[in-house]
Coordinates of C-alpha atoms in Angstrom, one line a residue:
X1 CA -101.6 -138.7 -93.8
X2 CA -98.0 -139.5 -93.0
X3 CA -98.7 -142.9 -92.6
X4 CA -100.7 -143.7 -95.7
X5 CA -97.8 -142.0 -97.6
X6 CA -95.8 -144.5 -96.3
X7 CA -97.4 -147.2 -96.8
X8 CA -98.2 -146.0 -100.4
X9 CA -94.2 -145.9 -101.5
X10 CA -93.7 -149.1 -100.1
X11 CA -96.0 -150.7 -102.2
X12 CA -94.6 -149.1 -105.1
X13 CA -91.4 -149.9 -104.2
X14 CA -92.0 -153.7 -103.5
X15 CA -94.0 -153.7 -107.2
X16 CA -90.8 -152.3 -108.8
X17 CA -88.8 -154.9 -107.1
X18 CA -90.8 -157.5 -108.3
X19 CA -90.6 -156.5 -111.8
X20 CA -87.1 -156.3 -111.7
X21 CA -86.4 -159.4 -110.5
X22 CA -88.7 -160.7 -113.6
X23 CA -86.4 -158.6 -116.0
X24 CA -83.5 -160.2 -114.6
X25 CA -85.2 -164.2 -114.9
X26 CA -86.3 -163.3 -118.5
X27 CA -82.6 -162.3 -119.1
X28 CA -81.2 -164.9 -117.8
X29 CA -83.6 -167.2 -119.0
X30 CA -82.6 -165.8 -122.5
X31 CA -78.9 -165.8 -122.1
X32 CA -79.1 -169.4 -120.7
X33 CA -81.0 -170.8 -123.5
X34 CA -78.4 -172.0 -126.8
X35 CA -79.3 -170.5 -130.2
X36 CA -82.0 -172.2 -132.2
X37 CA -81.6 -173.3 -135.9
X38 CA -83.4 -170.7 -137.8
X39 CA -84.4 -172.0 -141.1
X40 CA -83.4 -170.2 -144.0
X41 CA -85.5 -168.1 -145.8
X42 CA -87.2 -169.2 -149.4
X43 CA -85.5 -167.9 -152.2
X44 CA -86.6 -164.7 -153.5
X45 CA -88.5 -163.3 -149.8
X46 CA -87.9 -160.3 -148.2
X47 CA -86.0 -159.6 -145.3
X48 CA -87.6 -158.6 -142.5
X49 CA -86.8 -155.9 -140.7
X50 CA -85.6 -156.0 -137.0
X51 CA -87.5 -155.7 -134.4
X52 CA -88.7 -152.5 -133.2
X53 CA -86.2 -150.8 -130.5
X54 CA -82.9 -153.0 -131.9
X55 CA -79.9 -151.4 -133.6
X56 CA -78.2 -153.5 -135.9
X57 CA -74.3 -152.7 -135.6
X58 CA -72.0 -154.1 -138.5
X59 CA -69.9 -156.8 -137.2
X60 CA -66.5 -157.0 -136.0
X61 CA -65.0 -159.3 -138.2
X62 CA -65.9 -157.5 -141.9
X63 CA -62.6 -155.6 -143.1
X64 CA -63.4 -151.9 -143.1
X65 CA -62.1 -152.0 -147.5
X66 CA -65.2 -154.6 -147.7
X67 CA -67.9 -152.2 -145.5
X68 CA -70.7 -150.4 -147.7
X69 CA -69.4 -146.8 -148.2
X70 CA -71.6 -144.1 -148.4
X71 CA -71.1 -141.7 -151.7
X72 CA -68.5 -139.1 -150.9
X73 CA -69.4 -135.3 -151.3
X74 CA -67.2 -134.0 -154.5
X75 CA -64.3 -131.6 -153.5
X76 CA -64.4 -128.8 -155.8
X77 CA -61.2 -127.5 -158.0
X78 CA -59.6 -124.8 -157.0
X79 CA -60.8 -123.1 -160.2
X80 CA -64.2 -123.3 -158.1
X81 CA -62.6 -122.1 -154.9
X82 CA -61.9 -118.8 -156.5
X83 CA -64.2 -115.8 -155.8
X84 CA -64.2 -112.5 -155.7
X85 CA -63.1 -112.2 -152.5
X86 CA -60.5 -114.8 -152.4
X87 CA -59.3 -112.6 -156.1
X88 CA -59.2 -109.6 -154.6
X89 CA -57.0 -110.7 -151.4
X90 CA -54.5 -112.2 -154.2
X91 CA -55.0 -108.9 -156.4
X92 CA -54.0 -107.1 -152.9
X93 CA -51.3 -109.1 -152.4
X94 CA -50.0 -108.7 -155.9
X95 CA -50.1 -104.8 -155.4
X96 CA -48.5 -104.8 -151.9
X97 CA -45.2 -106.9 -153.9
X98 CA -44.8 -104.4 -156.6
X99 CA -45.3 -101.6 -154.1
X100 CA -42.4 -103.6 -151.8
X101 CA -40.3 -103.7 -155.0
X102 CA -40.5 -100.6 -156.4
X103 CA -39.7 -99.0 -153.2
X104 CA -36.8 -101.2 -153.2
X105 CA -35.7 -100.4 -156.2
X106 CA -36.1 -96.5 -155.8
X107 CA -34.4 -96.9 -152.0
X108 CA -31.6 -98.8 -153.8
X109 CA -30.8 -96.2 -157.0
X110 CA -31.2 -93.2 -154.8
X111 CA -28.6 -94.3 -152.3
X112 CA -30.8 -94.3 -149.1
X113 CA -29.7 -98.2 -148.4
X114 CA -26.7 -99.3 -148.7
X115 CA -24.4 -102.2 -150.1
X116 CA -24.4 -103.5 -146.7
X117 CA -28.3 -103.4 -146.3
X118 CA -29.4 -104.5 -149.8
X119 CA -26.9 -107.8 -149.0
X120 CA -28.1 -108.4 -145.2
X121 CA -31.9 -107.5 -147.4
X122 CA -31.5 -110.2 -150.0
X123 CA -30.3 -112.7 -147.4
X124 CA -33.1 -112.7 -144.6
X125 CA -35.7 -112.6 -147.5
X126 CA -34.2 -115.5 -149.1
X127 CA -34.1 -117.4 -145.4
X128 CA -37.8 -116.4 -145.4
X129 CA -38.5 -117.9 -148.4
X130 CA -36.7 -121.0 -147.2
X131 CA -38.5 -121.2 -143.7
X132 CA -41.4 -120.4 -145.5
X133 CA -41.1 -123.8 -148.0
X134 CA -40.4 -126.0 -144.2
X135 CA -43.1 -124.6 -143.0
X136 CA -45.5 -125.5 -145.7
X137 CA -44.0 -129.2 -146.7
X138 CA -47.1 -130.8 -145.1
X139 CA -50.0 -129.2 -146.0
X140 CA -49.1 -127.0 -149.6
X141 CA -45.8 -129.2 -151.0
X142 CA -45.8 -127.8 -154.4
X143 CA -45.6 -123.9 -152.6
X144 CA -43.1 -125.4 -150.1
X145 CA -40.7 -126.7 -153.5
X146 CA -41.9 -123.3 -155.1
X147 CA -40.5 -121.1 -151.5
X148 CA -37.5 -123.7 -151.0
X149 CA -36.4 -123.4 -154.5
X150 CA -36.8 -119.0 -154.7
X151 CA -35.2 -118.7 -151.6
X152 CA -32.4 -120.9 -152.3
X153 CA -31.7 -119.2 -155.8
X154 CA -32.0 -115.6 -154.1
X155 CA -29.0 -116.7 -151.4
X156 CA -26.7 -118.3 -154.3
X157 CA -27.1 -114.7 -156.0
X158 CA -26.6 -113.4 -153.0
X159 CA -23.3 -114.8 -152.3
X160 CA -22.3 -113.7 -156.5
X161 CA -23.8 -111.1 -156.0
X162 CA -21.4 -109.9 -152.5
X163 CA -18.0 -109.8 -154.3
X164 CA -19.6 -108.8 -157.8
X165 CA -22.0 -106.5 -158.0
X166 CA -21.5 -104.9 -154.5
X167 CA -17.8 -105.2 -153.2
X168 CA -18.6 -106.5 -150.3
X169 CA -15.5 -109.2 -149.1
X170 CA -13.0 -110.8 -151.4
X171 CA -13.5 -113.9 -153.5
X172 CA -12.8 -116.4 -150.2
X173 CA -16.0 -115.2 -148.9
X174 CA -17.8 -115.8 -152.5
X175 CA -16.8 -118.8 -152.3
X176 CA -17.5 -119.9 -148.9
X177 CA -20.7 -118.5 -148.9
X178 CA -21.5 -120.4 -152.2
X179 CA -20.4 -123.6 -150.3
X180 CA -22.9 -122.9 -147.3
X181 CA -25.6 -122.9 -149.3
X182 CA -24.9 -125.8 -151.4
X183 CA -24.7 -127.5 -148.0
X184 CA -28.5 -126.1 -147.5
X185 CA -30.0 -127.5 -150.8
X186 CA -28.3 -130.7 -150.2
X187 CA -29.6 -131.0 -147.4
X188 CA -33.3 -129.5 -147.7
X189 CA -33.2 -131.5 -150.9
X190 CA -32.4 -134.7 -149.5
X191 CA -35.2 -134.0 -146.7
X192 CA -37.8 -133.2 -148.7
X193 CA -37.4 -134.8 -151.8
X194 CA -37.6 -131.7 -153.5
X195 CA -35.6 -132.8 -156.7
X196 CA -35.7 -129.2 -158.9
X197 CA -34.4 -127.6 -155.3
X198 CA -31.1 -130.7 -156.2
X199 CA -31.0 -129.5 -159.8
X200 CA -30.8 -125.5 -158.6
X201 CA -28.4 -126.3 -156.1
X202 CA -26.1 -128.1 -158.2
X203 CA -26.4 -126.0 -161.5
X204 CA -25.7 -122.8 -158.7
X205 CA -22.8 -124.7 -156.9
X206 CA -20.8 -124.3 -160.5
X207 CA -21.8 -121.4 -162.3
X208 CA -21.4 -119.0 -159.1
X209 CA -17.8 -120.2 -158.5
X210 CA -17.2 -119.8 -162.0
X211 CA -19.1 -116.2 -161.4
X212 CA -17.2 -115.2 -158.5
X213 CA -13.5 -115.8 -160.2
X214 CA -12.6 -118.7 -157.9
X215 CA -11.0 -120.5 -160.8
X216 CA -8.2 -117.9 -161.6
X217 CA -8.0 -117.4 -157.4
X218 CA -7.6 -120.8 -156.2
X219 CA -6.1 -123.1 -159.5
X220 CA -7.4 -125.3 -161.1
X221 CA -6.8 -128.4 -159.2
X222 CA -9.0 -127.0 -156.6
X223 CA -11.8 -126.4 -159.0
X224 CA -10.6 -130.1 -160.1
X225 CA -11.2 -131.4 -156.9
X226 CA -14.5 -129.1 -156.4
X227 CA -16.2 -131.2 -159.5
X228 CA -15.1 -134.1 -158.0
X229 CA -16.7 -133.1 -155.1
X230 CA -20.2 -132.4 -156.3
X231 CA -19.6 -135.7 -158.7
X232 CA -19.9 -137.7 -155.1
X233 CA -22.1 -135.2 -153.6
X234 CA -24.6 -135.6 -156.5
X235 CA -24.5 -139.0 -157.0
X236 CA -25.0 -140.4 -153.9
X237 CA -28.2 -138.0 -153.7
X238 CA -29.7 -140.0 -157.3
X239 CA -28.6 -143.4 -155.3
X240 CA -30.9 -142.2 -151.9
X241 CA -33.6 -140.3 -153.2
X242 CA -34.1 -142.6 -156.7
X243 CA -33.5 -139.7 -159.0
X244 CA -32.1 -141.0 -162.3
X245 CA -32.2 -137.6 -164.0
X246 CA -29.9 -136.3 -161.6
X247 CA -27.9 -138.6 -162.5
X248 CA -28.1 -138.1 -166.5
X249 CA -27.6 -134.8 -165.9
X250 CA -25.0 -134.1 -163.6
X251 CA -22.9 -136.8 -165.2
X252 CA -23.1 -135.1 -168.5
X253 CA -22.4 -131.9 -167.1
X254 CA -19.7 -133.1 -165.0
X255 CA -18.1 -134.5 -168.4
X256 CA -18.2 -131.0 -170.2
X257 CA -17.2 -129.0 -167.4
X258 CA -14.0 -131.3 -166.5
X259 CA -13.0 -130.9 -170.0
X260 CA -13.5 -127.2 -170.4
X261 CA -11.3 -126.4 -167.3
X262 CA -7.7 -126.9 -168.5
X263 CA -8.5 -125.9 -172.5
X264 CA -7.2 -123.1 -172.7
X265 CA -4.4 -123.4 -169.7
X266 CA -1.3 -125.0 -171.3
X267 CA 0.5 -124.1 -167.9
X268 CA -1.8 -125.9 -166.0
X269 CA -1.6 -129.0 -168.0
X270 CA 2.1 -128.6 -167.8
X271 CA 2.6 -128.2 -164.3
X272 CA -0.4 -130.3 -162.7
X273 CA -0.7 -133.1 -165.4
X274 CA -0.5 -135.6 -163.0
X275 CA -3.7 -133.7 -160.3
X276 CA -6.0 -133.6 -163.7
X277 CA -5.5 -137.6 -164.4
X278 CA -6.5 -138.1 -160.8
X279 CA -9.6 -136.4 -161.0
X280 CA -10.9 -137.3 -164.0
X281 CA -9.9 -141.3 -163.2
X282 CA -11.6 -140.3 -159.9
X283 CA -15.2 -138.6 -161.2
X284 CA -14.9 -141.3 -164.2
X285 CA -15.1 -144.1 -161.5
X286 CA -17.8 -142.1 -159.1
X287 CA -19.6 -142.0 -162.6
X288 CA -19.1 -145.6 -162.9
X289 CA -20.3 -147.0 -159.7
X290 CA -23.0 -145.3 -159.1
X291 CA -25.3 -147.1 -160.9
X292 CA -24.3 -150.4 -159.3
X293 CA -24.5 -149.1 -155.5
X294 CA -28.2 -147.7 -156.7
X295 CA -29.4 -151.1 -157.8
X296 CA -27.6 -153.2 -154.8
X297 CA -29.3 -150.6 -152.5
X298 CA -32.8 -150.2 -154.1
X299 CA -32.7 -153.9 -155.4
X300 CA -34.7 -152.6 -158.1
X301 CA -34.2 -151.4 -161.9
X302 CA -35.0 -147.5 -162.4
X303 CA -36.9 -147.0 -165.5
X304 CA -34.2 -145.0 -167.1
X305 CA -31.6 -147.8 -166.8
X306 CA -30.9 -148.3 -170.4
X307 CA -30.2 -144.2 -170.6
X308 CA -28.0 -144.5 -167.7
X309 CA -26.1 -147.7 -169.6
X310 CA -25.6 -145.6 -173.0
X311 CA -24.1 -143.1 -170.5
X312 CA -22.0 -145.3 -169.0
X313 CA -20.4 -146.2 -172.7
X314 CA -19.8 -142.2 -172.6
X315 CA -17.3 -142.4 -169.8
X316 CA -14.4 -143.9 -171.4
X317 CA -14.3 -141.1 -174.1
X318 CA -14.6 -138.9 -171.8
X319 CA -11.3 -139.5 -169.9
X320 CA -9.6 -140.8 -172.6
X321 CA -10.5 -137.7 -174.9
X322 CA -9.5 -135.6 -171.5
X323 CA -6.1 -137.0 -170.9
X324 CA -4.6 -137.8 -173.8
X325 CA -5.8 -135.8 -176.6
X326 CA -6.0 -132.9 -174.9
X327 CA -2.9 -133.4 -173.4
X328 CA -0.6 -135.2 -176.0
X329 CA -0.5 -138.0 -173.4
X330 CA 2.2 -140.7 -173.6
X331 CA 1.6 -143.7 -174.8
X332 CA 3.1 -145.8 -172.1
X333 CA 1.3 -144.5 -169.4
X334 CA -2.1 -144.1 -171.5
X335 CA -1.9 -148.1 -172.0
X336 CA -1.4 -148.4 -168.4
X337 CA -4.1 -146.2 -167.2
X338 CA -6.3 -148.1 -169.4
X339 CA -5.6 -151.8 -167.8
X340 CA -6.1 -149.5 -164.8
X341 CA -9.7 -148.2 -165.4
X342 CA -11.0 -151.1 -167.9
X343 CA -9.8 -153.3 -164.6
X344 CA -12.1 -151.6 -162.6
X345 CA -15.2 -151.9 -164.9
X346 CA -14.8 -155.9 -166.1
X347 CA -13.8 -156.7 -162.1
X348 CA -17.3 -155.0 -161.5
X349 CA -18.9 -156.7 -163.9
X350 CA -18.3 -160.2 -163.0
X351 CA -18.2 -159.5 -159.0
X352 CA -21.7 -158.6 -159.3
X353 CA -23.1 -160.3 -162.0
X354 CA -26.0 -162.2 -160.6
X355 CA -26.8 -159.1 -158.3
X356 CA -27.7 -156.3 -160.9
X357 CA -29.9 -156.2 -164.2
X358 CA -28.2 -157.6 -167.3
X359 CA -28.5 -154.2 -168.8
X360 CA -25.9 -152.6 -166.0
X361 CA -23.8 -155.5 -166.3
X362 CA -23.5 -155.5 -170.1
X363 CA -23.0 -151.6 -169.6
X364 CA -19.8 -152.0 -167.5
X365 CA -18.2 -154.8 -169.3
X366 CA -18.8 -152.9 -172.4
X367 CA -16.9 -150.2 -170.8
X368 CA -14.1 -151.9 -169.8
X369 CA -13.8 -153.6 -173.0
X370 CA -14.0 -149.8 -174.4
X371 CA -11.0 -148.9 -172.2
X372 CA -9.2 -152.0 -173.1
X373 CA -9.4 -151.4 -176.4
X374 CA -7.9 -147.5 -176.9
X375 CA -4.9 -149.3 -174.4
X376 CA -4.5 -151.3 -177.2
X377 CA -4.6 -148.5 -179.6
X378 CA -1.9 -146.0 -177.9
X379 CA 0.0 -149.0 -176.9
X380 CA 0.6 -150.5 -180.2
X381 CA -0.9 -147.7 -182.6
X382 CA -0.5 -149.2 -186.4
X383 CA -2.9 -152.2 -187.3
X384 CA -3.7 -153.0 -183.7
X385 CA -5.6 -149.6 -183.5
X386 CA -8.2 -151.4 -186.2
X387 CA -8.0 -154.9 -184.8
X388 CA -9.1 -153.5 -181.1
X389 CA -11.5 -151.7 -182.7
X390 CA -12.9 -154.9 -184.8
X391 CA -12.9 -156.7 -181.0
X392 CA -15.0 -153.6 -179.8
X393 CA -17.3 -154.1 -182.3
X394 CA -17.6 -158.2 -182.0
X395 CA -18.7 -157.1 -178.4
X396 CA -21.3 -154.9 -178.7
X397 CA -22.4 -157.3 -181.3
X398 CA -22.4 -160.0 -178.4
X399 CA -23.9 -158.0 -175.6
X400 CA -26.8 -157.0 -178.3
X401 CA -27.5 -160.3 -178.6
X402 CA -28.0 -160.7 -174.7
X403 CA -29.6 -157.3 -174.6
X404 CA -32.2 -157.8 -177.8
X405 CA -30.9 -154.2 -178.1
X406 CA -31.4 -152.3 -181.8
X407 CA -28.9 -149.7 -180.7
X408 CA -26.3 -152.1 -179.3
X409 CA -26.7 -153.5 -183.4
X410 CA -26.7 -150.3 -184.9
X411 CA -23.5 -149.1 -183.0
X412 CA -21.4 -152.3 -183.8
X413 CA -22.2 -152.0 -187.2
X414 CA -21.2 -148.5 -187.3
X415 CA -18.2 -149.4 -186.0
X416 CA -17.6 -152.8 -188.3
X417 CA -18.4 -149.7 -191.2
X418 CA -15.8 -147.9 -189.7
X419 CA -13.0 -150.1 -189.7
X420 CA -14.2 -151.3 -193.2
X421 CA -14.0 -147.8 -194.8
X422 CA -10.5 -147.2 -193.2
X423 CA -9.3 -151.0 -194.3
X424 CA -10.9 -150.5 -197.4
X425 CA -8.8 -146.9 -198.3
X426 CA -5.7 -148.7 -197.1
X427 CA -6.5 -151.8 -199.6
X428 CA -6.6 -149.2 -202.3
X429 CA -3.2 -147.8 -200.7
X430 CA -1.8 -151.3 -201.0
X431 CA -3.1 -151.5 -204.9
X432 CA -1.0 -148.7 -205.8
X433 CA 2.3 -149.3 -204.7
X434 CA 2.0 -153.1 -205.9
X435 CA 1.5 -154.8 -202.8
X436 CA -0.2 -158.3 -202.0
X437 CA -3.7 -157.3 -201.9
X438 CA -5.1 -160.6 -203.8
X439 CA -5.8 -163.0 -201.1
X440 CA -6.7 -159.8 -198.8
X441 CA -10.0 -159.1 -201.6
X442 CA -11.3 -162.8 -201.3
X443 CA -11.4 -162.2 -197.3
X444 CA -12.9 -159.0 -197.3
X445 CA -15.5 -160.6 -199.7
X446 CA -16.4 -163.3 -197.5
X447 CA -16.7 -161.5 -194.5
X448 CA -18.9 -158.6 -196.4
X449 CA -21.2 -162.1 -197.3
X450 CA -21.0 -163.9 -194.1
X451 CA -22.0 -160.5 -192.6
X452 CA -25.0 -160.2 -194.3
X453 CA -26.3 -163.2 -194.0
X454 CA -25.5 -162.8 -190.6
X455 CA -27.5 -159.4 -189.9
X456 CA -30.3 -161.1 -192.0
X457 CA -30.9 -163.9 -189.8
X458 CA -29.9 -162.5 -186.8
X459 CA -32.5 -163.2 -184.4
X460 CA -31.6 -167.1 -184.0
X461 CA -28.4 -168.6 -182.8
X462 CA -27.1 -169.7 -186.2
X463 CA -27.3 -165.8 -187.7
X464 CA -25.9 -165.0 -184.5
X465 CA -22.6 -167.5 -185.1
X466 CA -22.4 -166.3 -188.4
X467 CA -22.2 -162.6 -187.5
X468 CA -19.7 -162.7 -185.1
X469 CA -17.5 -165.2 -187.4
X470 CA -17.5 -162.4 -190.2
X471 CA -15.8 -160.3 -187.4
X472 CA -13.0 -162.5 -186.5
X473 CA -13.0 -162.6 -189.9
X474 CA -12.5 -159.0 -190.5
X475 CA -9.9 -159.1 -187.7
X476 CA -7.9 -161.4 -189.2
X477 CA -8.3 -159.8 -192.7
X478 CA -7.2 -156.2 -190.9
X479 CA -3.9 -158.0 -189.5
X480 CA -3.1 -159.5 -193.0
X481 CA -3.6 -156.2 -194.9
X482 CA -1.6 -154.4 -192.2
X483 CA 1.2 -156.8 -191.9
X484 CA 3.0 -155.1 -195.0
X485 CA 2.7 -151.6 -192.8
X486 CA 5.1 -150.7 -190.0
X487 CA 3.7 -149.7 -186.6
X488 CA 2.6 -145.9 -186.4

């Protein structure tokens, strides 16, 4: 028996040789043999299928954006996501808040915790909320903005809120504590490109300081130079993160708060004239360049760049209006401040003239042109204060040209209207007490013509020429009626 089984597996064993080795000739045979021409199919038959046993695997060398896809399964809202069970866990957590804050509340007005534990309270919840909005960034943003933004506001009232409403450390400790965390926004801000937690943080770094007293504790200069910090702070944020409404807004802001601090302090005018003009040269300038380091670092034009230009135009008034007729500013040193900052602006202009947009570039020689001309105007006061402001408008009526901007044109005729009306009354002034006016009329006349035809045809080169002729008209014309008037 032993011996037939034996011989039995050898036989199998030879017969699966065998077979083997005619797998491995066909293979070869096969892999030996080069690829046939198969002739196409007609036009119009079906493909076959493949054989029986083959998988047909897409090749290598079709892009995976060109690859049949297969219809996607549709995600419902989150309107959908909501049952009954999913409401009642938010209905619960609802309940368990109010419970949380009425028993703070009744802890608080019944004296069972403390100043010191409703501070140290309010602190760790708003860290909580702030770990909370890290934790979240990368899978629920718009609750990780939502925690980072609560948490942040609950800490800047917290640090009011110290010196304030609970008596806990001086004003020093207000204010140090309102610095910390406008270090924290910054800085969770910038990281996350959470721009309302950049607008909280800088709306909170003033109005707590201005909260906590630190104006009447520290002077005015140091609130001075606390503007002028968030001016740099602020603005380089819009320039990394791309935000042009931060810069619209704290520009503006920055304006009205520089000008409200010394209002109402004659002493502090008196006594730190020289720290205000600083500041205000140095936020005007901040203000100023901004823009320009945005586009040269970006090499792109944000989509509120002709906001941001109009705002640039702001900036002159706003120092000028600051430190002189607030101030009852010499004229001597007003001139020179003004060769100063119009230096600045033109110098910036045509340094980087083929690296920014025509609009920024038309904004900052405005600008300077702005600053040269209210020099001019304390300098020299008398009819040079209408002839630099017949130059101003002769170059907005330029750059409007270059621009193909309506309100470039509107604004220089408001100002040609300007210095017409004012002319005009001082014409009538000339009348009366029997002065030269004759040849003074025919000019006025030809320029009010050569104006109009100007502003009619002012889309070609021609109107164009005519237009800004009629103002060095009107420039000359100012001079001759003034030239009877003394300075002043």
């Amino acid at each position: 028996m032993a011996a037939e089984s034996d011989a039995d597996l050898e036989r199998r064993l030879a017969a699966l040789e065998t077979r083997v080795a005619e797998l491995e000739a066909d293979r070869a045979a096969h892999t030996a043999a080069p690829a046939g021409a198969v002739p196409p199919p007609p036009t119009g038959a079906p493909v076959p299928p493949p054989p029986a046993g083959q998988q047909t695997w897409p090749r290598s060398d079709v892009p995976l954006w060109q690859a049949p896809q297969t219809a996607r399964e549709r995600t419902a809202t989150w309107t959908e996501q909501i049952t009954t069970e999913v409401a009642l866990k938010w209905a619960g957590l609802g309940l368990l808040f109010l419970a949380a804050v009425f028993l703070v509340s009744t802890a608080v007005s019944r004296g069972w915790i403390g100043p010191e534990l409703q501070l140290a309270g309010a602190i760790a919840l708003g860290l909580v909320l702030v770990g909370l909005g890290v934790r979240f960034v990368s899978g629920f943003p718009l609750w990780a903005q939502s925690f980072g933004v609560a948490g942040t506001a609950i800490l800047f009232t917290s640090a009011g809120a110290a010196n304030e409403w609970l008596d806990l450390g001086g004003i020093g400790t207000g204010a140090m504590a309102t610095i910390a965390v406008t270090a924290l926004g910054v800085a969770l801000a910038r990281q996350y490109s959470w721009m309302a937690l950049a607008f909280l943080t800088f709306f909170g770094a003033l109005s707590v300081m201005g909260w906590i007293g630190a104006p009447d504790e520290y002077g005015n200069v140091a609130i001075m130079a606390y503007t002028f910090a968030l001016a740099v702070i602020f603005h380089a944020l819009y320039i990394d993160r791309n935000w042009p409404v931060l810069y619209l807004v704290t520009g503006v802001v920055l304006m009205l708060t520089q000008l409200g601090v010394p209002i109402d302090r004659d002493d502090f005018v008196d006594e730190n004239f020289t720290a205000i003009q600083v500041f205000l040269v140095a936020t005007a300038v901040v203000h100023w360049v901004a823009p320009v380091l945005y586009q040269l670092w970006h090499r792109s034009t944000d989509e509120l760049g002709r906001i941001a230009a109009r705002v640039l135009l702001a900036v002159p008034a706003w120092f000028w209006f600051g430190t002189v007729v607030l101030h009852d500013m010499d004229t001597g040193p007003a001139a020179v401040l003004a060769a100063v900052v119009a230096s600045i602006a033109v110098a910036s202009a045509l340094i980087l003239r083929s690296r920014v947009p025509l609009w920024l570039w038309a904004a900052q020689l405005l600008a300077g042109s702005v600053a040269i001309s209210v020099g001019l105007m304390f300098w020299l006061e008398g009819s040079t204060l209408l002839g630099a402001l017949a130059l101003q408008a002769a170059a907005m009526l330029v750059l409007a040209t270059k621009l193909d901007d309506t309100w470039f044109w509107w604004q220089s005729v408001l100002t040609a209207a300007a210095v017409g009306l004012v002319t005009l009354g001082v014409t009538i002034d000339a009348i009366e007490n029997d002065e030269t006016w004759g040849g003074d009329a025919v000019h006025l006349l030809v320029f009010a013509v050569a104006f109009g035809i100007g502003w009619y045809e002012r889309k070609n080169d021609v109107g164009k020429a005519i237009a800004l002729g009629a103002y060095l008209g009107l420039m000359v014309w100012v001079a001759s009626v003034f030239i009877h008037f003394g300075q002043g």
